CSV table of C-alpha atoms in Angstrom, one decimal:
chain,number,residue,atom,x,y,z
E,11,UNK,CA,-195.0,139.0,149.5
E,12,UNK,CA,-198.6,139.8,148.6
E,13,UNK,CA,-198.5,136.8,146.4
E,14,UNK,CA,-197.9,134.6,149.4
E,15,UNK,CA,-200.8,136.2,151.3
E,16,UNK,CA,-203.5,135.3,149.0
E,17,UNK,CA,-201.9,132.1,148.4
E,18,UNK,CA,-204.6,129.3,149.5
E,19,UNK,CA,-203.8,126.8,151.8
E,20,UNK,CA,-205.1,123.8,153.8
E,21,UNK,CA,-206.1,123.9,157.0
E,22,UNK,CA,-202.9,121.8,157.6
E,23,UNK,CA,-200.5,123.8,155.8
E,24,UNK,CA,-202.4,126.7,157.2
E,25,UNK,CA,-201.4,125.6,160.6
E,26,UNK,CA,-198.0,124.5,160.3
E,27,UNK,CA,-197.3,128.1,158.4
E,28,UNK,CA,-198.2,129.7,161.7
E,29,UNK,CA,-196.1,127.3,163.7
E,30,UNK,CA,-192.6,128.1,162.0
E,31,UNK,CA,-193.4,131.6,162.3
E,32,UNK,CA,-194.1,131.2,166.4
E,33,UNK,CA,-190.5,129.2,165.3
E,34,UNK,CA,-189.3,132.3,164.1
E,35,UNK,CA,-190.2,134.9,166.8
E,36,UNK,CA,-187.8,132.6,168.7
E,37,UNK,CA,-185.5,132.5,166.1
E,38,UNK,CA,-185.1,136.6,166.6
E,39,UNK,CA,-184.6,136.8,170.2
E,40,UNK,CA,-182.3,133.3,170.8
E,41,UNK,CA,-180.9,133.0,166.6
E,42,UNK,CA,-178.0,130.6,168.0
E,43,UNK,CA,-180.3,128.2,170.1
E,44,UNK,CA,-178.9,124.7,169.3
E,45,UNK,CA,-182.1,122.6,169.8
E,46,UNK,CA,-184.0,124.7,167.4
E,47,UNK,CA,-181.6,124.6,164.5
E,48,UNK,CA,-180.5,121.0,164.8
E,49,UNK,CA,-185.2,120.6,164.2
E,50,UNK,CA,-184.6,123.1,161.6
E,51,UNK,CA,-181.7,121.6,159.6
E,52,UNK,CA,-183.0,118.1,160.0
E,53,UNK,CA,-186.4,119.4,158.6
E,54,UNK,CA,-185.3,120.9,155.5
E,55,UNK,CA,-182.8,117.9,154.9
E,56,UNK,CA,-185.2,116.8,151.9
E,57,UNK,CA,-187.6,119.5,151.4
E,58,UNK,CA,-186.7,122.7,149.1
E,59,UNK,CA,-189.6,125.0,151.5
E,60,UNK,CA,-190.5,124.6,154.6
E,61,UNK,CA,-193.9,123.2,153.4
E,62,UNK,CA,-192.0,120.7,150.8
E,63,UNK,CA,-192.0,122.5,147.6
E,64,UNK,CA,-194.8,125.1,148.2
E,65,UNK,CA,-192.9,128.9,149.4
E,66,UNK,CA,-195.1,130.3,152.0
E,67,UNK,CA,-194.8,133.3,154.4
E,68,UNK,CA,-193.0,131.4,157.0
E,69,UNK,CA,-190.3,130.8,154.4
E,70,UNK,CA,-189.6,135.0,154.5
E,71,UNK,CA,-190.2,134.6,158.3
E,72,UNK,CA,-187.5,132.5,158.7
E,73,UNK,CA,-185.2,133.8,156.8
E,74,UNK,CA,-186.0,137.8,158.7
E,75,UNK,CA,-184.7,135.9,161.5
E,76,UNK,CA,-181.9,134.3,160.6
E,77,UNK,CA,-179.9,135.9,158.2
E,78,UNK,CA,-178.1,138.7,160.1
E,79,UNK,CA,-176.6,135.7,161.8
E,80,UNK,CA,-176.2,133.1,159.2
E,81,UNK,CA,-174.2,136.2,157.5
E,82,UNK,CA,-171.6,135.3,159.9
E,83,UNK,CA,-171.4,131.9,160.8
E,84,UNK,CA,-167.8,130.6,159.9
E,85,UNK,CA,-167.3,127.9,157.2
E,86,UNK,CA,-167.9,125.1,160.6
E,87,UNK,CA,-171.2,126.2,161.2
E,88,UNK,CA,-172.3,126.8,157.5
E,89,UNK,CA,-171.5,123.5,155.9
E,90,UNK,CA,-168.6,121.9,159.0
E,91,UNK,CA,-169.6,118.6,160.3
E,92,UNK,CA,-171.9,119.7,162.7
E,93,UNK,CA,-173.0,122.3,160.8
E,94,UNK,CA,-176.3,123.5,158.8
E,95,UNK,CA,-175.7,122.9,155.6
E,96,UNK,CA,-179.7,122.6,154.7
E,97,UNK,CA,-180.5,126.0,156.5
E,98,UNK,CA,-177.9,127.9,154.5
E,99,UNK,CA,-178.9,126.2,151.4
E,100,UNK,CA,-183.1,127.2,152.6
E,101,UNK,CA,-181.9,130.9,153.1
E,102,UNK,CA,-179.8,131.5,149.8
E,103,UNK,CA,-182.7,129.8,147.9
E,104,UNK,CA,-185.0,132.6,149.8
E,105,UNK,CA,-183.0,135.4,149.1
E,106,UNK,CA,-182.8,135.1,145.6
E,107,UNK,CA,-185.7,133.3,144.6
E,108,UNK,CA,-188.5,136.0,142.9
E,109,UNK,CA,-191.2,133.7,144.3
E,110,UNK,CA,-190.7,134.8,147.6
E,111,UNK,CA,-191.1,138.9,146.7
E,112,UNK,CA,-187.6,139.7,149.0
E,113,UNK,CA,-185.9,142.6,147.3
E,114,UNK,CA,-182.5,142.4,149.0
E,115,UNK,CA,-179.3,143.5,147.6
E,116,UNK,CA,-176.2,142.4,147.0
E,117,UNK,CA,-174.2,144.0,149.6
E,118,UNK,CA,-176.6,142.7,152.3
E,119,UNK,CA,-177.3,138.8,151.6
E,120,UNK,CA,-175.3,135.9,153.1
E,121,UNK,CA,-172.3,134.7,150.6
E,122,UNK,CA,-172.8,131.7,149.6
E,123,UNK,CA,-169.3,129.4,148.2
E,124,UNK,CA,-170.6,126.6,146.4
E,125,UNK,CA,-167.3,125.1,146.3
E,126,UNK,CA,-166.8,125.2,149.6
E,127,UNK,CA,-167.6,122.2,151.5
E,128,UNK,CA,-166.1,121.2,154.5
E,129,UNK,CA,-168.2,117.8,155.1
E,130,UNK,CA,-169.7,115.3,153.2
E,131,UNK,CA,-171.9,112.8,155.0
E,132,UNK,CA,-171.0,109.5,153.9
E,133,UNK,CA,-173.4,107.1,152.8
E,134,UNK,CA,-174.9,104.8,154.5
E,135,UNK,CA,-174.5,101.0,152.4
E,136,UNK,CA,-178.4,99.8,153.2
E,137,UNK,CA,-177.4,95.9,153.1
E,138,UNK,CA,-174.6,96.3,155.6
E,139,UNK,CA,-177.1,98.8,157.9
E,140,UNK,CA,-179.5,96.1,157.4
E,141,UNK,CA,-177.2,93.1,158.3
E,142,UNK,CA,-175.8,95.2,161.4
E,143,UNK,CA,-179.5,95.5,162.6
E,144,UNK,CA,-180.3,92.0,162.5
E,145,UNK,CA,-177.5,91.5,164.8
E,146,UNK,CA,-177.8,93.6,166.8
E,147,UNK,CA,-181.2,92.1,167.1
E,148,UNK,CA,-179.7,88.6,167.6
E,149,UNK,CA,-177.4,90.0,170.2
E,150,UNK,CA,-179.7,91.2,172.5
E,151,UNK,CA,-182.3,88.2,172.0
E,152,UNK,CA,-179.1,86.1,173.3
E,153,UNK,CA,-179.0,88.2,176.4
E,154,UNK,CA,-182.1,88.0,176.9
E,155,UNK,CA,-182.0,84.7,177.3
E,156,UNK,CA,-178.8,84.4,179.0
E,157,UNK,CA,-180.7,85.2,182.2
E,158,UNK,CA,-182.5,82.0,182.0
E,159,UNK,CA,-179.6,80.0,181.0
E,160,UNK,CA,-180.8,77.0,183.3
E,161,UNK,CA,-184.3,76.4,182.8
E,162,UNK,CA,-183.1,76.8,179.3
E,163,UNK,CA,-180.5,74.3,179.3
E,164,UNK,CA,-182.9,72.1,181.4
E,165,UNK,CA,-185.7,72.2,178.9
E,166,UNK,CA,-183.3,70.9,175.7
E,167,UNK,CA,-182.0,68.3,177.8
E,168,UNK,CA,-185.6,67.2,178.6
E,169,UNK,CA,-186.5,67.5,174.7
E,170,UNK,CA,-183.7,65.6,173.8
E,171,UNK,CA,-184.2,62.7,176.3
E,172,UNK,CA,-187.7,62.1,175.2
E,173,UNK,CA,-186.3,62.1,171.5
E,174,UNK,CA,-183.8,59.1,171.9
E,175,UNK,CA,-186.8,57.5,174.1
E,176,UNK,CA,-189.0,58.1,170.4
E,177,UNK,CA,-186.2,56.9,168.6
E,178,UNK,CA,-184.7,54.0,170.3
E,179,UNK,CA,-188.7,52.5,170.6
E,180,UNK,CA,-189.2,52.9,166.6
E,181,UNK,CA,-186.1,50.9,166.0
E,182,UNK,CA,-187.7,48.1,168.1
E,183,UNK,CA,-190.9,48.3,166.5
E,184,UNK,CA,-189.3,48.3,163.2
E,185,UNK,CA,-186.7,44.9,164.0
E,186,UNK,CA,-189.9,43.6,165.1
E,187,UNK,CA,-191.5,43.8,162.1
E,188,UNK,CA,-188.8,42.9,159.4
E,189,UNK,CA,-188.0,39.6,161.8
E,190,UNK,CA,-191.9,38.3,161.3
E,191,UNK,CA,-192.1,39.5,157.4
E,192,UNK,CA,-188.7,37.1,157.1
E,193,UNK,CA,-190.4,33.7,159.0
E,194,UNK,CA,-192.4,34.2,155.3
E,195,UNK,CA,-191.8,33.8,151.6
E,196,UNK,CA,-189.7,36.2,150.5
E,197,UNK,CA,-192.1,38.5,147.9
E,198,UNK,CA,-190.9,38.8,144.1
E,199,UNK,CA,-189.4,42.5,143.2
E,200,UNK,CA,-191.4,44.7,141.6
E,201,UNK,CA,-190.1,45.2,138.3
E,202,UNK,CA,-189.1,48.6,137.6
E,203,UNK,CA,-191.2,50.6,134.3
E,204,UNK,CA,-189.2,52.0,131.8
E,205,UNK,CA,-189.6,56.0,132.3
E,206,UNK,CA,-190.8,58.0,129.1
E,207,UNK,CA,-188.2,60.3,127.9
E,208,UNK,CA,-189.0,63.8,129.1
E,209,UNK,CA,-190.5,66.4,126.3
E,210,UNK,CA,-187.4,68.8,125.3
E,211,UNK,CA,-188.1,72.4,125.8
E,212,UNK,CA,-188.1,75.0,122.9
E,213,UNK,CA,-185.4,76.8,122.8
E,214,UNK,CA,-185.7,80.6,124.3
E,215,UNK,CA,-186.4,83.1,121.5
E,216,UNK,CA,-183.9,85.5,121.3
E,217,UNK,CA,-185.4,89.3,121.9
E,218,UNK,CA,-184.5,90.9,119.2
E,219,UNK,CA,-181.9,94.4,119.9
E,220,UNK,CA,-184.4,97.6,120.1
E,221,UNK,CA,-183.9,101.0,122.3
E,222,UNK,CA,-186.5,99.9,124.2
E,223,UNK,CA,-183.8,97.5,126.1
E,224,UNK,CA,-182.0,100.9,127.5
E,225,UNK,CA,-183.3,101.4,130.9
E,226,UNK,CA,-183.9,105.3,130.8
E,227,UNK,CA,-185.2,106.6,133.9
E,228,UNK,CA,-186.1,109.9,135.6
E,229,UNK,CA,-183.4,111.0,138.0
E,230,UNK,CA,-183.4,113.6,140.6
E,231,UNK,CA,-179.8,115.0,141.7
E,232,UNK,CA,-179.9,115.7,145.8
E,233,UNK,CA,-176.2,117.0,145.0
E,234,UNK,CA,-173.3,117.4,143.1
E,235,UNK,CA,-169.9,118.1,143.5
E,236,UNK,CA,-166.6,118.5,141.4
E,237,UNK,CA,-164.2,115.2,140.8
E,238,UNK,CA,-161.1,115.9,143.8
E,239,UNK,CA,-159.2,113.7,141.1
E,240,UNK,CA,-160.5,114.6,137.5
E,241,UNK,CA,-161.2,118.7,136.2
E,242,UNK,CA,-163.8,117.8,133.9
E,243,UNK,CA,-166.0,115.6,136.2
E,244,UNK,CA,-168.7,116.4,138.5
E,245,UNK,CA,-169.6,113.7,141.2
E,246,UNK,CA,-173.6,113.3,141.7
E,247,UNK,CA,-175.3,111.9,143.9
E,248,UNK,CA,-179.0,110.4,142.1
E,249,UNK,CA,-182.1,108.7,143.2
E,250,UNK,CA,-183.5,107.1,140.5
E,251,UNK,CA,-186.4,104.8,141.8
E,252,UNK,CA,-184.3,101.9,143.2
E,253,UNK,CA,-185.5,99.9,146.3
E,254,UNK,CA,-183.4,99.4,149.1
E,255,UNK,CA,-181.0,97.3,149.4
E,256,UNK,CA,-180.0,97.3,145.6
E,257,UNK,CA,-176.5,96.7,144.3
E,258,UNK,CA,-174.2,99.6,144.0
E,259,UNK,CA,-177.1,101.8,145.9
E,260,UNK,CA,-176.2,103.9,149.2
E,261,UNK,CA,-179.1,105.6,151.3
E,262,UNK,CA,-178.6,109.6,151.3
E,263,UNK,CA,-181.0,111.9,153.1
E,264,UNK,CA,-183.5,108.7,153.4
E,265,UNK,CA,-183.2,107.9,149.7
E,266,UNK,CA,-181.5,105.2,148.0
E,267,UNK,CA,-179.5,106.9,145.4
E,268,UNK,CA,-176.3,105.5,143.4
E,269,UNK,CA,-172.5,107.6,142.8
E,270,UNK,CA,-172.5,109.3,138.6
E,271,UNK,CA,-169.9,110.4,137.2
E,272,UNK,CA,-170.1,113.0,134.6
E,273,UNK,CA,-168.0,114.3,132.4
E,274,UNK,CA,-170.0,118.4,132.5
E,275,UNK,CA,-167.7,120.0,134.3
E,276,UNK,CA,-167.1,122.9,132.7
E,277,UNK,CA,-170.1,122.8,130.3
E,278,UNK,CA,-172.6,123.2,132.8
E,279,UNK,CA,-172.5,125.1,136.0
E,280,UNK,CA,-172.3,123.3,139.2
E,281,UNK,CA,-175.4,125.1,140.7
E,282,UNK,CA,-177.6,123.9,137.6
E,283,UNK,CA,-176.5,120.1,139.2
E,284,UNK,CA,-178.0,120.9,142.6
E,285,UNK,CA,-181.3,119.5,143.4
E,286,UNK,CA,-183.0,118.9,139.6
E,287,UNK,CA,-184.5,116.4,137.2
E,288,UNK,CA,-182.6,114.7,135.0
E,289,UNK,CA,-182.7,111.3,132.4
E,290,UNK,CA,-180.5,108.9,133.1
E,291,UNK,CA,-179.5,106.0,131.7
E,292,UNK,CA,-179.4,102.8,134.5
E,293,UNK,CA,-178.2,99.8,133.2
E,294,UNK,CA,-175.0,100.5,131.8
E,295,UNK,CA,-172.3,98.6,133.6
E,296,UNK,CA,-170.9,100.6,136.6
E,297,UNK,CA,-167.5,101.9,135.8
E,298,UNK,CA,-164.4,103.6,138.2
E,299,UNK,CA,-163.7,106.7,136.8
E,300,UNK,CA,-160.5,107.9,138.9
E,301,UNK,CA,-161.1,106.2,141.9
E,302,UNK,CA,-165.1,106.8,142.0
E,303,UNK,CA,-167.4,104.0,140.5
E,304,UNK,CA,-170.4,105.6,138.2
E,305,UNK,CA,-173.5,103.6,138.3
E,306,UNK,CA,-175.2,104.8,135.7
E,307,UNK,CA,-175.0,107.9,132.8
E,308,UNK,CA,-176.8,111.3,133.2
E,309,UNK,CA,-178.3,111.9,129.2
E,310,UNK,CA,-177.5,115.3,127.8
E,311,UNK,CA,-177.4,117.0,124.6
E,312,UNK,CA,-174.9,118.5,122.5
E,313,UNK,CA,-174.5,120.2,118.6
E,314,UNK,CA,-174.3,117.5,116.0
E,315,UNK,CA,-170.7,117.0,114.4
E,316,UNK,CA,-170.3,117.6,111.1
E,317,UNK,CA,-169.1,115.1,108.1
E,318,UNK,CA,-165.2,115.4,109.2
E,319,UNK,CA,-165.6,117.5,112.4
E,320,UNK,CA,-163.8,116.7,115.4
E,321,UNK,CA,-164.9,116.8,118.9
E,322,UNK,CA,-163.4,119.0,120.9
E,323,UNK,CA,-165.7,118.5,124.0
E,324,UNK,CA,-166.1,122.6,124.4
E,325,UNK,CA,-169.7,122.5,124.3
E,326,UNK,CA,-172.6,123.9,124.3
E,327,UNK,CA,-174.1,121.2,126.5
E,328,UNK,CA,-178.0,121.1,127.1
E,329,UNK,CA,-179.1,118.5,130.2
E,330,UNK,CA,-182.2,116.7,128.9
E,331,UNK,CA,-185.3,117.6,131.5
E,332,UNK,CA,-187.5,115.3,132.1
E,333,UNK,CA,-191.7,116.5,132.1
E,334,UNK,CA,-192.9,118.2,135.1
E,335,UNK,CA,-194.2,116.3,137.6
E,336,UNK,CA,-192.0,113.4,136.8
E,337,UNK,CA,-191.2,111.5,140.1
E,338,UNK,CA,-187.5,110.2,140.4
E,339,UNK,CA,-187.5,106.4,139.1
E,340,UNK,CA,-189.7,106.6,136.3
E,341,UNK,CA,-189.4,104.7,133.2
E,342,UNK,CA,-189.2,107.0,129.9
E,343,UNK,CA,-189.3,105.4,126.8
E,344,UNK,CA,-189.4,106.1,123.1
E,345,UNK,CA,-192.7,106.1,120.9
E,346,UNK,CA,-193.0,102.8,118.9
E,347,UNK,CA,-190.0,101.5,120.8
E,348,UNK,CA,-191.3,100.2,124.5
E,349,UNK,CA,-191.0,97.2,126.3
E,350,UNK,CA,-188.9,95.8,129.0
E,351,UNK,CA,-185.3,97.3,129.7
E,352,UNK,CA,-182.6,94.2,130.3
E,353,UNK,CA,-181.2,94.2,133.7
E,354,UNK,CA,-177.5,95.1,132.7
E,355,UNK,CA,-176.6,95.7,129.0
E,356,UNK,CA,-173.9,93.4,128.2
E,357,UNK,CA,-171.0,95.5,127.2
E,358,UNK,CA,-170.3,92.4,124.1
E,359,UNK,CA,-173.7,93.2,122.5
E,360,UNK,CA,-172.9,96.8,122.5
E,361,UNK,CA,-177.0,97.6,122.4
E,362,UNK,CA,-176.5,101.2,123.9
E,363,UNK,CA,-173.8,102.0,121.0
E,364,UNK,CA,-176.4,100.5,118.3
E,365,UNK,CA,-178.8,102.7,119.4
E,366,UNK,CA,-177.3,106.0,120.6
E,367,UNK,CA,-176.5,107.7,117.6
E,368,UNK,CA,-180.7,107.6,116.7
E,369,UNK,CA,-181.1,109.9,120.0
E,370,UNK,CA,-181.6,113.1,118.6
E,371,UNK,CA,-183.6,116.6,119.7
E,372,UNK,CA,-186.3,118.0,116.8
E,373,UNK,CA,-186.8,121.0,115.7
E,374,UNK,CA,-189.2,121.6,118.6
E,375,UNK,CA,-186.4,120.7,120.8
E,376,UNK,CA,-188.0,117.4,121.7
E,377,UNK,CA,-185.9,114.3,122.7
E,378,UNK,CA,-186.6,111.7,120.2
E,379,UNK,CA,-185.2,108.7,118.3
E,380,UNK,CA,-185.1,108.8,114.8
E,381,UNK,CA,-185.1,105.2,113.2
E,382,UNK,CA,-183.2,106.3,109.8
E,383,UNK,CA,-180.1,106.9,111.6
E,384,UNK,CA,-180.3,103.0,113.0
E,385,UNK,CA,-180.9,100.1,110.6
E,386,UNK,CA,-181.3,97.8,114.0
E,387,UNK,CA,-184.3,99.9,114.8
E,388,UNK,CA,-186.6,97.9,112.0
E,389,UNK,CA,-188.5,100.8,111.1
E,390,UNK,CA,-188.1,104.3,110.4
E,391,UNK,CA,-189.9,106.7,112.1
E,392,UNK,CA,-189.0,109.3,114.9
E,393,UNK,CA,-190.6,108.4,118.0
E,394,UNK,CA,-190.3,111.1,121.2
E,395,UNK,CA,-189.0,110.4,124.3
E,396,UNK,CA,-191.9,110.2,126.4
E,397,UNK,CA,-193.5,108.8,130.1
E,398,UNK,CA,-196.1,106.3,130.5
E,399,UNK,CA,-198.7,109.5,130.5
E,400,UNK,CA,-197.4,110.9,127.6
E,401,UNK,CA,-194.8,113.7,129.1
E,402,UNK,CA,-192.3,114.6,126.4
E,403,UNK,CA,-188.4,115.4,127.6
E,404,UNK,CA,-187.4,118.4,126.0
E,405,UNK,CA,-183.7,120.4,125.9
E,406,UNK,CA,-183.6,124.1,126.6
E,407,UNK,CA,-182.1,125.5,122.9
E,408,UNK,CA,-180.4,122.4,121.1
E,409,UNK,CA,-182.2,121.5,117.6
E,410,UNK,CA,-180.8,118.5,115.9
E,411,UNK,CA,-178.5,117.9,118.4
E,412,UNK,CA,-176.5,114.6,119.4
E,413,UNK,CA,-178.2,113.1,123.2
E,414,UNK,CA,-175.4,110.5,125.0
C-alpha cells in the first residue's frame, strides 16, 4: 500500500482516485445498491484497474468494501445474466495481485470458479447492427413524413405535371427541327475512322512466395473458455486490429474481435488465456472446428521433434508474447522478410506450410525464422520476429523449439 501512496499521478487521475473512494464509502454502508454496481460493472467492462491499467488506492478501497459481500453472492450475481462478472474478476485480480500490497489469506478471499460461467454475452454481428440502424433510421424518417402525407403527395404531383409539360414541348421543338432539316439535301455520312488497336497490358508479375505473405499480428485475448464439444480446445475470443464491420468479426465489450480455436487445452492453463497478448496468425482460412468457426491461429511454441519422434501433443507448450507495449492489431514481421501480407492464403499454394517449419525460438529464446530450414526463403539467414519499432517476441523457456 505504501507503494500506491507515493505513486504520482495527474491531476486527473488524482481526482478520479478520490471519486471511487467517495464510491466506496457508499459501497460500505449500501454494498448491494443496484445503481452503483451496474456504473461499477459497466466501468471495468474493458479496463483491468479502475484507472485502466494503472492500480491505485481506490482499487484497495474498493475491494475493502466489497468483498465481505461479493464472498457471498450466488453463482447469479457473480457471473448470471445480470450479474457482475467484471467486478468479481476486478476483486480477485486485487486480492491476489502483489501490486496492490493486500496480504489476505486464503481462508478469507472470495472463491473464484473459473469454469464456472453461467452467461456468455453473445456477440453483437456489427454489419447486421449496422443494417438494423439504418432502418430503423428509415422507419422513422417515413413517419415523419407520414404526417404530411398531403402536401407531400401534392407536391410530386405538381413536379410531375411540370415534367410531361418539359417533355411533351421538347418533342415539338425537336419534330420541328428534323421536318425543316428534311425540306434540304440530305448531308453525306460521315465516314467512320478505323480505331487503333488498344496497347496490351503486361502481364502481372507474380510475387514470389516469402513469410512475409503471413499476416502475423498482435492479439489481445478479452476471454477464453473451454470447447463444450472438444476436450483439448479452448474457445477465444481476440481483437486483433480489425475495423468494423469486417468478415467473420463480432463486436465484444466495444471491440471488434473474431471466434479462435485452439487446440491448448490442457497444455496451458485456462487463466494464462484470460486477458493477455498473444501472435496470431490472421489470414488463414476460417475453419469449423466442432461446430465453432476459428478465424484465425494463436502462434505458440513447442520442443522440436526428433529425426523419427512422434508427436504425442503432451507438451510443454510456450505461447509466443508479443513486446511490451504492443497494441492489439499490429503487424509483426520477420527481419529480411517484410512486405505486404495477402488477404487470405490460398489453401492450394500452401505458403503457411512452406514457411512454418523455418519458425523457430534461439537460444535467447527469441522468435525467429531461420532461412536454412526453407529453400523458398531465397536466402539463409535467421531473421527475428520483430514490430515495426524493433520489439522482439520472445517465449518464456523454449530454445530451438518448433512455433505453429
Amino acid at each position: 500500500m505504501a507503494a500506491l501512496e507515493s505513486q504520482k499521478l495527474s491531476p486527473t487521475e488524482e481526482t478520479e482516485v478520490q471519486q471511487w473512494i467517495t464510491t466506496s464509502e457508499r459501497l460500505k454502508s449500501s454494498p448491494s445498491d443496484a445503481s452503483i454496481l451496474e456504473k461499477l460493472n459497466s466501468h471495468l467492462t474493458s479496463r483491468t484497474t479502475l484507472l485502466g491499467t494503472k492500480p491505485s488506492k481506490a482499487d484497495v478501497a474498493i475491494y475493502e468494501s466489497l468483498a465481505p459481500t461479493v464472498k457471498a453472492w450466488t453463482p447469479e450475481q457473480r457471473t448470471g445474466e445480470h450479474g457482475h462478472p467484471h467486478i468479481l474478476r476486478h476483486l480477485d485480480f486485487v486480492q491476489n495481485s502483489g501490486v496492490f500490497g493486500l496480504t489476505v489469506g486464503d481462508a478469507d478471499k472470495i472463491k473464484v470458479d473459473l469454469d464456472e460461467v453461467l452467461y456468455v454475452k453473445p456477440p453483437v454481428d456489427a454489419k447486421a447492427e449496422k443494417e438494423r440502424l439504418k432502418k430503423e433510421k428509415a422507419a422513422a424518417a417515413a413517419a415523419a413524413a407520414g404526417g404530411e402525407g398531403g402536401i407531400t403527395t401534392t407536391l410530386v404531383d405538381r413536379t410531375k405535371a411540370v415534367a410531361e409539360t418539359v417533355k411533351d414541348a421538347a418533342v415539338d421543338v425537336k419534330d420541328k427541327a428534323a421536318a425543316a432539316v428534311g425540306a434540304g439535301a440530305e448531308k453525306p455520312k460521315k465516314e467512320k475512322k478505323e480505331k487503333a488497336p488498344k496497347p496490351q497490358k503486361a502481364p502481372a508479375v507474380a510475387t514470389p512466395p516469402a513469410p512475409h505473405l503471413i499476416d502475423l499480428r498482435v492479439g489481445h485475448i478479452l476471454k477464453a473458455i473451454k470447447h463444450p464439444e472438444a476436450d483439448s480446445l479452448y474457445v477465444s475470443t481476440i481483437a486483433m486490429g480489425d475495423k468494423p464491420g469486417t468478415e467473420d468479426t463480432a463486436e465484444y465489450e466495444g471491440q471488434v474481435c473474431r471466434t479462435v480455436c485452439s487446440g491448448l487445452n490442457g497444455l496451458v492453463p485456462l487463466e494464462e488465456m484470460q486477458n493477455r497478448k498473444v501472435v496470431v496468425v490472421a489470414n488463414l482460412k476460417p475453419v469449423k472446428m466442432r461446430g465453432i468457426k476459428s478465424c484465425a491461429m494463436v502462434l505458440a511454441a513447442s520442443p522440436k521433434l526428433k529425426e523419427g519422434e512422434v508427436d504425442d501433443h503432451k507438451g510443454p507448450v510456450e505461447l509466443v508474447a508479443p513486446p511490451a507495449g504492443a497494441e492489439a492489431g499490429e503487424r509483426v514481421c520477420f527481419e529480411g522478410w517484410r512486405g505486404e501480407p495477402e488477404g487470405v492464403l490460398n489453401p492450394k499454394k500452401k505458403i503457411w506450410e512452406t514457411f512454418q517449419p523455418g519458425f523457430t525460438t534461439t537460444d535467447d529464446l527469441e522468435v525467429a525464422f531461420d532461412g536454412k530450414l526453407v529453400k523458398e526463403a531465397g536466402k539463409a539467414e535467421i531473421g527475428k520476429l520483430t514490430t515495426a519499432s524493433g520489439g522482439v517476441c520472445t517465449v518464456k523457456t523454449l530454445k530451438g523449439a518448433t512455433v505453429r
